[in-house]
Coordinates of N, CA, C and O in Angstrom, one line a residue:
M24 N 84.2 34.0 106.2 CA 82.9 34.2 106.8 C 82.5 35.6 106.8 O 83.3 36.5 107.1
K25 N 81.3 35.9 106.4 CA 80.8 37.2 106.2 C 80.5 37.8 107.6 O 79.9 37.2 108.5
P26 N 80.9 39.1 107.9 CA 80.6 39.7 109.1 C 79.1 39.9 109.3 O 78.3 40.1 108.4
A27 N 78.6 39.8 110.6 CA 77.2 40.0 110.9 C 76.7 41.4 110.6 O 77.5 42.4 110.7
A28 N 75.5 41.5 110.1 CA 74.9 42.9 109.8 C 74.5 43.5 111.1 O 74.0 42.9 112.0
M29 N 74.7 44.8 111.1 CA 74.1 45.6 112.2 C 72.9 46.3 111.7 O 72.9 46.9 110.6
I30 N 71.8 46.2 112.4 CA 70.5 46.8 111.9 C 70.0 47.7 113.0 O 70.0 47.4 114.2
R31 N 69.5 48.9 112.5 CA 68.9 49.8 113.4 C 67.6 50.3 112.7 O 67.5 50.3 111.5
T32 N 66.6 50.6 113.5 CA 65.3 51.0 113.0 C 64.7 52.1 113.8 O 65.0 52.2 115.0
M33 N 63.8 52.8 113.2 CA 62.9 53.8 114.0 C 61.7 54.1 113.2 O 61.6 53.9 112.0
A34 N 60.6 54.5 114.0 CA 59.4 54.9 113.4 C 59.4 56.4 113.2 O 59.9 57.1 114.0
I35 N 58.8 56.8 112.1 CA 58.8 58.3 111.8 C 57.3 58.7 111.9 O 56.4 58.2 111.2
M36 N 57.1 59.5 112.9 CA 55.7 60.0 113.2 C 55.5 61.5 112.9 O 54.4 62.0 112.6
K37 N 56.6 62.3 113.0 CA 56.6 63.7 112.8 C 57.9 64.2 112.1 O 58.8 63.5 112.0
T38 N 57.9 65.5 111.7 CA 59.0 66.0 110.9 C 60.3 66.0 111.8 O 61.4 65.8 111.2
A39 N 60.2 66.1 113.1 CA 61.4 66.1 114.0 C 62.0 64.7 113.9 O 63.3 64.6 114.0
D40 N 61.3 63.7 113.6 CA 61.8 62.3 113.5 C 62.7 62.2 112.3 O 63.7 61.5 112.3
I41 N 62.4 63.0 111.2 CA 63.2 63.0 110.0 C 64.6 63.5 110.3 O 65.6 63.0 109.9
L42 N 64.6 64.6 111.1 CA 65.9 65.2 111.5 C 66.7 64.2 112.3 O 67.9 64.0 112.1
K43 N 66.1 63.4 113.2 CA 66.8 62.4 113.9 C 67.3 61.3 113.0 O 68.4 60.8 113.2
A44 N 66.5 60.9 112.0 CA 66.9 59.9 111.1 C 68.1 60.3 110.3 O 69.0 59.6 110.0
M45 N 68.1 61.6 109.9 CA 69.3 62.2 109.2 C 70.5 62.1 110.1 O 71.6 61.8 109.6
D46 N 70.4 62.4 111.4 CA 71.5 62.3 112.3 C 72.0 60.9 112.4 O 73.2 60.7 112.5
I47 N 71.1 59.9 112.5 CA 71.5 58.5 112.6 C 72.3 58.1 111.3 O 73.3 57.4 111.4
T48 N 71.8 58.5 110.2 CA 72.5 58.1 108.9 C 73.9 58.7 108.9 O 74.9 58.0 108.6
D49 N 74.0 60.0 109.4 CA 75.3 60.6 109.4 C 76.3 59.9 110.4 O 77.4 59.6 110.1
E50 N 75.7 59.6 111.6 CA 76.5 58.9 112.6 C 77.0 57.5 112.1 O 78.2 57.2 112.2
L51 N 76.1 56.8 111.4 CA 76.5 55.4 110.9 C 77.5 55.6 109.8 O 78.5 54.8 109.7
A52 N 77.3 56.5 108.9 CA 78.2 56.7 107.7 C 79.6 57.1 108.2 O 80.6 56.6 107.7
K53 N 79.6 58.0 109.2 CA 80.9 58.4 109.8 C 81.6 57.2 110.5 O 82.8 57.0 110.3
R54 N 80.9 56.5 111.2 CA 81.4 55.3 111.9 C 82.0 54.3 110.9 O 83.0 53.6 111.2
M55 N 81.4 54.2 109.7 CA 81.9 53.3 108.7 C 83.1 53.9 107.9 O 83.8 53.1 107.2
G56 N 83.4 55.2 108.1 CA 84.5 55.8 107.5 C 84.3 56.4 106.2 O 85.2 56.7 105.4
F57 N 83.0 56.7 105.9 CA 82.7 57.5 104.6 C 83.3 58.8 104.7 O 83.4 59.4 105.8
L58 N 83.7 59.4 103.6 CA 84.2 60.8 103.5 C 83.1 61.7 104.0 O 81.9 61.5 103.8
P59 N 83.5 62.9 104.5 CA 82.5 63.9 105.0 C 81.5 64.3 103.9 O 80.3 64.4 104.1
R60 N 82.0 64.4 102.6 CA 81.1 64.7 101.5 C 80.0 63.6 101.3 O 78.8 63.9 101.1
D61 N 80.4 62.4 101.4 CA 79.5 61.2 101.3 C 78.5 61.2 102.4 O 77.3 60.9 102.2
C62 N 79.0 61.5 103.6 CA 78.1 61.6 104.8 C 77.0 62.6 104.6 O 75.8 62.4 104.9
L63 N 77.4 63.8 104.1 CA 76.5 64.9 103.8 C 75.4 64.5 102.8 O 74.2 64.7 103.0
F64 N 75.9 63.8 101.7 CA 74.9 63.4 100.7 C 74.0 62.3 101.2 O 72.9 62.2 100.8
L65 N 74.5 61.4 102.0 CA 73.7 60.3 102.6 C 72.6 60.9 103.5 O 71.5 60.5 103.6
R66 N 73.0 62.0 104.3 CA 72.0 62.7 105.1 C 70.9 63.3 104.1 O 69.7 63.2 104.5
L67 N 71.3 63.8 103.0 CA 70.4 64.4 102.1 C 69.4 63.3 101.5 O 68.2 63.6 101.4
A68 N 70.0 62.2 101.1 CA 69.2 61.1 100.6 C 68.2 60.6 101.6 O 67.0 60.4 101.3
T69 N 68.6 60.6 102.9 CA 67.7 60.2 104.0 C 66.6 61.2 104.1 O 65.4 60.8 104.2
E70 N 66.9 62.5 104.1 CA 65.9 63.5 104.2 C 64.9 63.5 103.0 O 63.7 63.5 103.2
E71 N 65.4 63.3 101.8 CA 64.5 63.2 100.6 C 63.6 62.0 100.7 O 62.4 62.2 100.5
A72 N 64.1 60.9 101.0 CA 63.3 59.6 101.1 C 62.3 59.7 102.2 O 61.1 59.4 102.0
C73 N 62.7 60.2 103.4 CA 61.7 60.4 104.5 C 60.7 61.4 104.3 O 59.5 61.3 104.6
T74 N 61.1 62.5 103.7 CA 60.1 63.6 103.4 C 59.1 63.1 102.4 O 57.9 63.4 102.6
N75 N 59.5 62.5 101.4 CA 58.5 61.9 100.4 C 57.6 61.0 101.1 O 56.3 61.0 100.9
A76 N 58.1 60.0 101.9 CA 57.2 59.1 102.6 C 56.3 59.8 103.6 O 55.1 59.5 103.7
Y77 N 56.9 60.8 104.3 CA 56.1 61.5 105.3 C 54.9 62.2 104.6 O 53.8 62.1 105.1
E78 N 55.2 62.9 103.6 CA 54.1 63.7 102.9 C 53.0 62.7 102.4 O 51.8 63.0 102.5
Y79 N 53.4 61.6 101.8 CA 52.5 60.6 101.3 C 51.7 60.0 102.4 O 50.4 59.9 102.4
C80 N 52.4 59.6 103.5 CA 51.7 58.9 104.6 C 50.8 59.9 105.4 O 49.7 59.5 105.8
Q81 N 51.2 61.1 105.5 CA 50.3 62.1 106.1 C 49.1 62.4 105.3 O 48.0 62.4 105.9
K82 N 49.2 62.5 104.0 CA 48.1 62.8 103.1 C 47.1 61.6 103.1 O 45.9 61.8 103.1
T83 N 47.6 60.4 103.2 CA 46.8 59.2 103.1 C 46.4 58.6 104.5 O 45.9 57.5 104.5
R84 N 46.8 59.3 105.5 CA 46.6 58.9 106.9 C 47.2 57.5 107.2 O 46.5 56.6 107.8
K85 N 48.4 57.3 106.8 CA 49.1 56.0 106.9 C 50.4 56.1 107.8 O 51.3 55.3 107.7
L86 N 50.4 57.2 108.6 CA 51.6 57.3 109.5 C 51.4 56.4 110.6 O 50.3 56.0 111.0
P87 N 52.5 55.9 111.2 CA 53.9 56.2 110.9 C 54.4 55.3 109.8 O 53.8 54.3 109.4
F88 N 55.6 55.6 109.4 CA 56.3 54.7 108.5 C 57.6 54.4 109.2 O 57.9 55.0 110.2
R89 N 58.4 53.5 108.7 CA 59.7 53.1 109.3 C 60.9 53.3 108.4 O 60.8 53.2 107.2
I90 N 62.0 53.5 109.1 CA 63.3 53.6 108.3 C 64.2 52.6 109.0 O 64.2 52.4 110.3
F91 N 65.0 51.8 108.2 CA 65.9 50.8 108.7 C 67.3 51.2 108.1 O 67.4 51.6 107.0
W92 N 68.3 50.9 108.9 CA 69.7 51.0 108.5 C 70.3 49.7 108.7 O 70.2 49.1 109.7
K93 N 71.0 49.2 107.6 CA 71.7 47.9 107.7 C 73.1 48.1 107.2 O 73.3 48.6 106.1
I94 N 74.0 47.6 108.0 CA 75.4 47.7 107.7 C 76.0 46.3 107.5 O 75.9 45.5 108.4
E95 N 76.6 46.1 106.4 CA 77.3 44.8 106.1 C 78.6 45.1 105.5 O 78.7 45.8 104.4
A96 N 79.7 44.7 106.1 CA 81.1 45.0 105.6 C 81.2 46.4 105.2 O 81.3 47.3 106.0
R97 N 81.3 46.7 103.9 CA 81.6 48.1 103.4 C 80.3 48.7 102.8 O 80.4 49.6 102.0
Q98 N 79.2 48.2 103.2 CA 77.9 48.7 102.5 C 76.9 49.2 103.6 O 76.7 48.5 104.6
L99 N 76.4 50.4 103.3 CA 75.3 50.9 104.1 C 74.0 50.9 103.3 O 74.0 51.4 102.2
M100 N 73.0 50.2 103.9 CA 71.7 50.2 103.2 C 70.7 50.9 104.1 O 70.6 50.7 105.3
I101 N 70.0 51.8 103.5 CA 68.9 52.6 104.1 C 67.6 52.2 103.5 O 67.5 52.3 102.2
I102 N 66.6 51.7 104.3 CA 65.4 51.3 103.7 C 64.2 52.1 104.4 O 64.1 52.1 105.6
V103 N 63.4 52.7 103.5 CA 62.2 53.4 104.0 C 61.0 52.5 103.7 O 60.8 52.2 102.5
K104 N 60.3 52.1 104.7 CA 59.1 51.2 104.5 C 57.8 51.9 104.9 O 57.7 52.4 106.0
Q105 N 56.9 52.0 103.9 CA 55.7 52.7 104.1 C 54.5 51.8 103.5 O 54.7 51.0 102.7
R106 N 53.3 52.1 104.1 CA 52.1 51.4 103.5 C 51.7 52.2 102.2 O 51.8 53.4 102.3
G107 N 51.4 51.5 101.2 CA 51.0 52.2 100.0 C 51.4 51.5 98.7 O 52.0 50.4 98.7
G108 N 51.2 52.2 97.6 CA 51.5 51.6 96.3 C 52.9 51.9 95.9 O 53.7 52.7 96.4
C109 N 53.3 51.2 94.8 CA 54.7 51.2 94.3 C 54.8 52.5 93.5 O 53.9 53.1 93.0
F110 N 56.1 52.9 93.3 CA 56.4 54.0 92.4 C 57.8 53.7 91.8 O 58.4 52.8 92.1
S111 N 58.1 54.5 90.8 CA 59.3 54.3 90.0 C 60.5 55.2 90.4 O 60.3 56.3 90.8
V112 N 61.7 54.6 90.4 CA 62.9 55.4 90.6 C 63.9 55.3 89.5 O 65.1 55.4 89.6
A113 N 63.3 55.2 88.3 CA 64.1 55.1 87.1 C 65.1 56.3 87.0 O 64.6 57.5 87.1
Q114 N 66.3 56.1 86.7 CA 67.3 57.2 86.6 C 67.2 57.7 85.2 O 67.2 57.0 84.2
T115 N 67.2 59.1 85.1 CA 67.1 59.8 83.9 C 67.9 61.0 83.9 O 68.2 61.6 85.0
D116 N 68.4 61.5 82.8 CA 69.1 62.7 82.7 C 68.3 63.9 82.3 O 68.8 65.0 82.1
V117 N 67.0 63.7 82.2 CA 66.0 64.7 81.8 C 65.9 65.7 83.0 O 65.7 65.2 84.1
V118 N 66.0 67.0 82.7 CA 66.0 68.0 83.8 C 64.5 68.3 84.1 O 63.7 68.6 83.2
N119 N 64.2 68.2 85.4 CA 62.8 68.5 85.8 C 62.9 70.0 86.2 O 63.5 70.4 87.2
T120 N 62.1 70.8 85.5 CA 62.1 72.3 85.8 C 60.9 72.7 86.6 O 60.7 73.9 86.9
G121 N 60.1 71.7 87.1 CA 59.0 72.0 87.9 C 59.4 72.4 89.3 O 60.6 72.2 89.7
P122 N 58.5 72.9 90.2 CA 58.8 73.3 91.5 C 59.1 72.1 92.5 O 59.7 72.3 93.5
R123 N 58.8 70.9 92.1 CA 59.0 69.7 93.0 C 59.3 68.5 92.1 O 59.2 68.6 90.9
G124 N 59.6 67.4 92.8 CA 59.7 66.2 92.1 C 61.1 65.7 91.7 O 61.3 64.9 90.9
R125 N 62.1 66.3 92.4 CA 63.5 66.0 92.0 C 64.2 65.1 93.1 O 65.3 64.7 92.9
G126 N 63.5 64.8 94.2 CA 64.0 64.0 95.3 C 64.5 62.6 94.9 O 65.6 62.2 95.2
L127 N 63.7 61.9 94.2 CA 64.1 60.5 93.8 C 65.2 60.5 92.8 O 66.1 59.7 92.8
Q128 N 65.2 61.5 91.9 CA 66.3 61.7 91.0 C 67.6 62.0 91.7 O 68.7 61.4 91.4
L129 N 67.5 62.8 92.7 CA 68.7 63.2 93.5 C 69.2 61.9 94.2 O 70.4 61.7 94.2
I130 N 68.3 61.2 94.9 CA 68.7 60.0 95.6 C 69.4 59.0 94.6 O 70.5 58.4 95.0
A131 N 68.9 58.8 93.4 CA 69.5 57.9 92.4 C 70.9 58.3 92.1 O 71.7 57.4 91.7
H132 N 71.2 59.6 92.1 CA 72.6 60.0 91.8 C 73.5 60.0 93.1 O 74.7 60.1 92.9
I133 N 73.0 59.9 94.3 CA 73.8 59.9 95.5 C 74.2 58.5 95.8 O 75.4 58.3 96.2
V134 N 73.3 57.6 95.8 CA 73.6 56.2 96.2 C 74.1 55.4 95.0 O 73.9 55.7 93.9
D135 N 74.7 54.2 95.3 CA 75.2 53.3 94.3 C 74.1 52.5 93.7 O 74.1 52.1 92.5
D136 N 73.1 52.2 94.5 CA 71.9 51.4 94.0 C 70.7 51.8 94.7 O 70.7 52.0 95.9
V137 N 69.6 52.0 94.0 CA 68.3 52.3 94.6 C 67.2 51.6 93.8 O 67.3 51.4 92.6
Y138 N 66.3 51.0 94.6 CA 65.2 50.2 94.0 C 64.0 50.2 94.9 O 64.1 50.5 96.1
V139 N 62.9 49.9 94.3 CA 61.6 49.9 95.1 C 61.1 48.4 94.9 O 61.2 47.8 93.9
K140 N 60.6 47.9 96.1 CA 60.0 46.6 96.0 C 58.8 46.5 96.9 O 58.7 47.2 97.9
R141 N 57.8 45.7 96.5 CA 56.6 45.5 97.3 C 56.9 44.4 98.4 O 57.6 43.5 98.1
A142 N 56.3 44.6 99.5 CA 56.3 43.6 100.6 C 54.9 43.6 101.2 O 54.7 44.4 102.2
G143 N 54.0 42.8 100.7 CA 52.7 42.7 101.2 C 52.0 44.1 100.9 O 52.0 44.5 99.8
N144 N 51.4 44.7 101.9 CA 50.8 46.0 101.8 C 51.8 47.2 101.8 O 51.3 48.3 101.9
N145 N 53.0 46.9 101.9 CA 54.1 47.9 102.0 C 54.9 48.0 100.8 O 55.0 47.1 100.0
V146 N 55.5 49.2 100.7 CA 56.5 49.4 99.6 C 57.8 49.8 100.3 O 57.8 50.6 101.3
L147 N 58.9 49.3 99.8 CA 60.2 49.5 100.4 C 61.1 50.3 99.4 O 61.2 49.8 98.3
L148 N 61.6 51.5 99.8 CA 62.6 52.2 99.0 C 63.9 51.8 99.6 O 64.2 52.1 100.8
C149 N 64.7 51.1 98.8 CA 66.0 50.6 99.3 C 67.1 51.4 98.6 O 67.2 51.5 97.4
M150 N 68.0 52.0 99.5 CA 69.1 52.8 99.0 C 70.4 52.2 99.5 O 70.5 51.9 100.7
C151 N 71.4 51.9 98.7 CA 72.6 51.3 99.1 C 73.8 52.1 98.6 O 73.9 52.5 97.5
K152 N 74.7 52.3 99.6 CA 76.0 53.0 99.3 C 77.1 52.2 99.8 O 77.1 51.7 100.9
C153 N 78.1 52.0 98.9 CA 79.3 51.2 99.2 C 80.4 52.1 99.5 O 80.6 53.1 98.8
K154 N 81.2 51.7 100.5 CA 82.4 52.5 100.8 C 83.5 52.0 99.9 O 83.8 50.9 99.8
K155 N 84.1 53.0 99.3 CA 85.2 52.7 98.4 C 86.4 52.1 99.2 O 86.6 52.5 100.3
K156 N 87.2 51.3 98.5 CA 88.4 50.7 99.2 C 89.4 51.8 99.3 O 89.6 52.6 98.4
D157 N 90.1 51.8 100.5 CA 91.1 52.8 100.7 C 92.3 52.6 99.9 O 92.7 51.6 99.4

């Protein structure tokens, strides 16, 4: 029998909420037993995903957006849900030398699986990290 999933969620209205989301990710990752390095990188992935969503939603007047954390067995899933259009998270080794635009690339290298899907008028950025067996 599969263990029940624990789900947590919050609305992001302002930049201070992003810091709180980073703290929640860190807390959940530590509770799951991720290594300190992985906890730090998951905080960073949360910051990147939320900052991207915040900037888009603020510019298009679609705040707030939501972040969800789902834990199942040895897997932490972080989902950022915002109103708007789809975008790509294709992983590439091409170096971006511009001043911005490396966040999704960074996320793709931090988590084990990342994908985007539409859900009605919303787009979901789903990031999944699995805890390695001891």
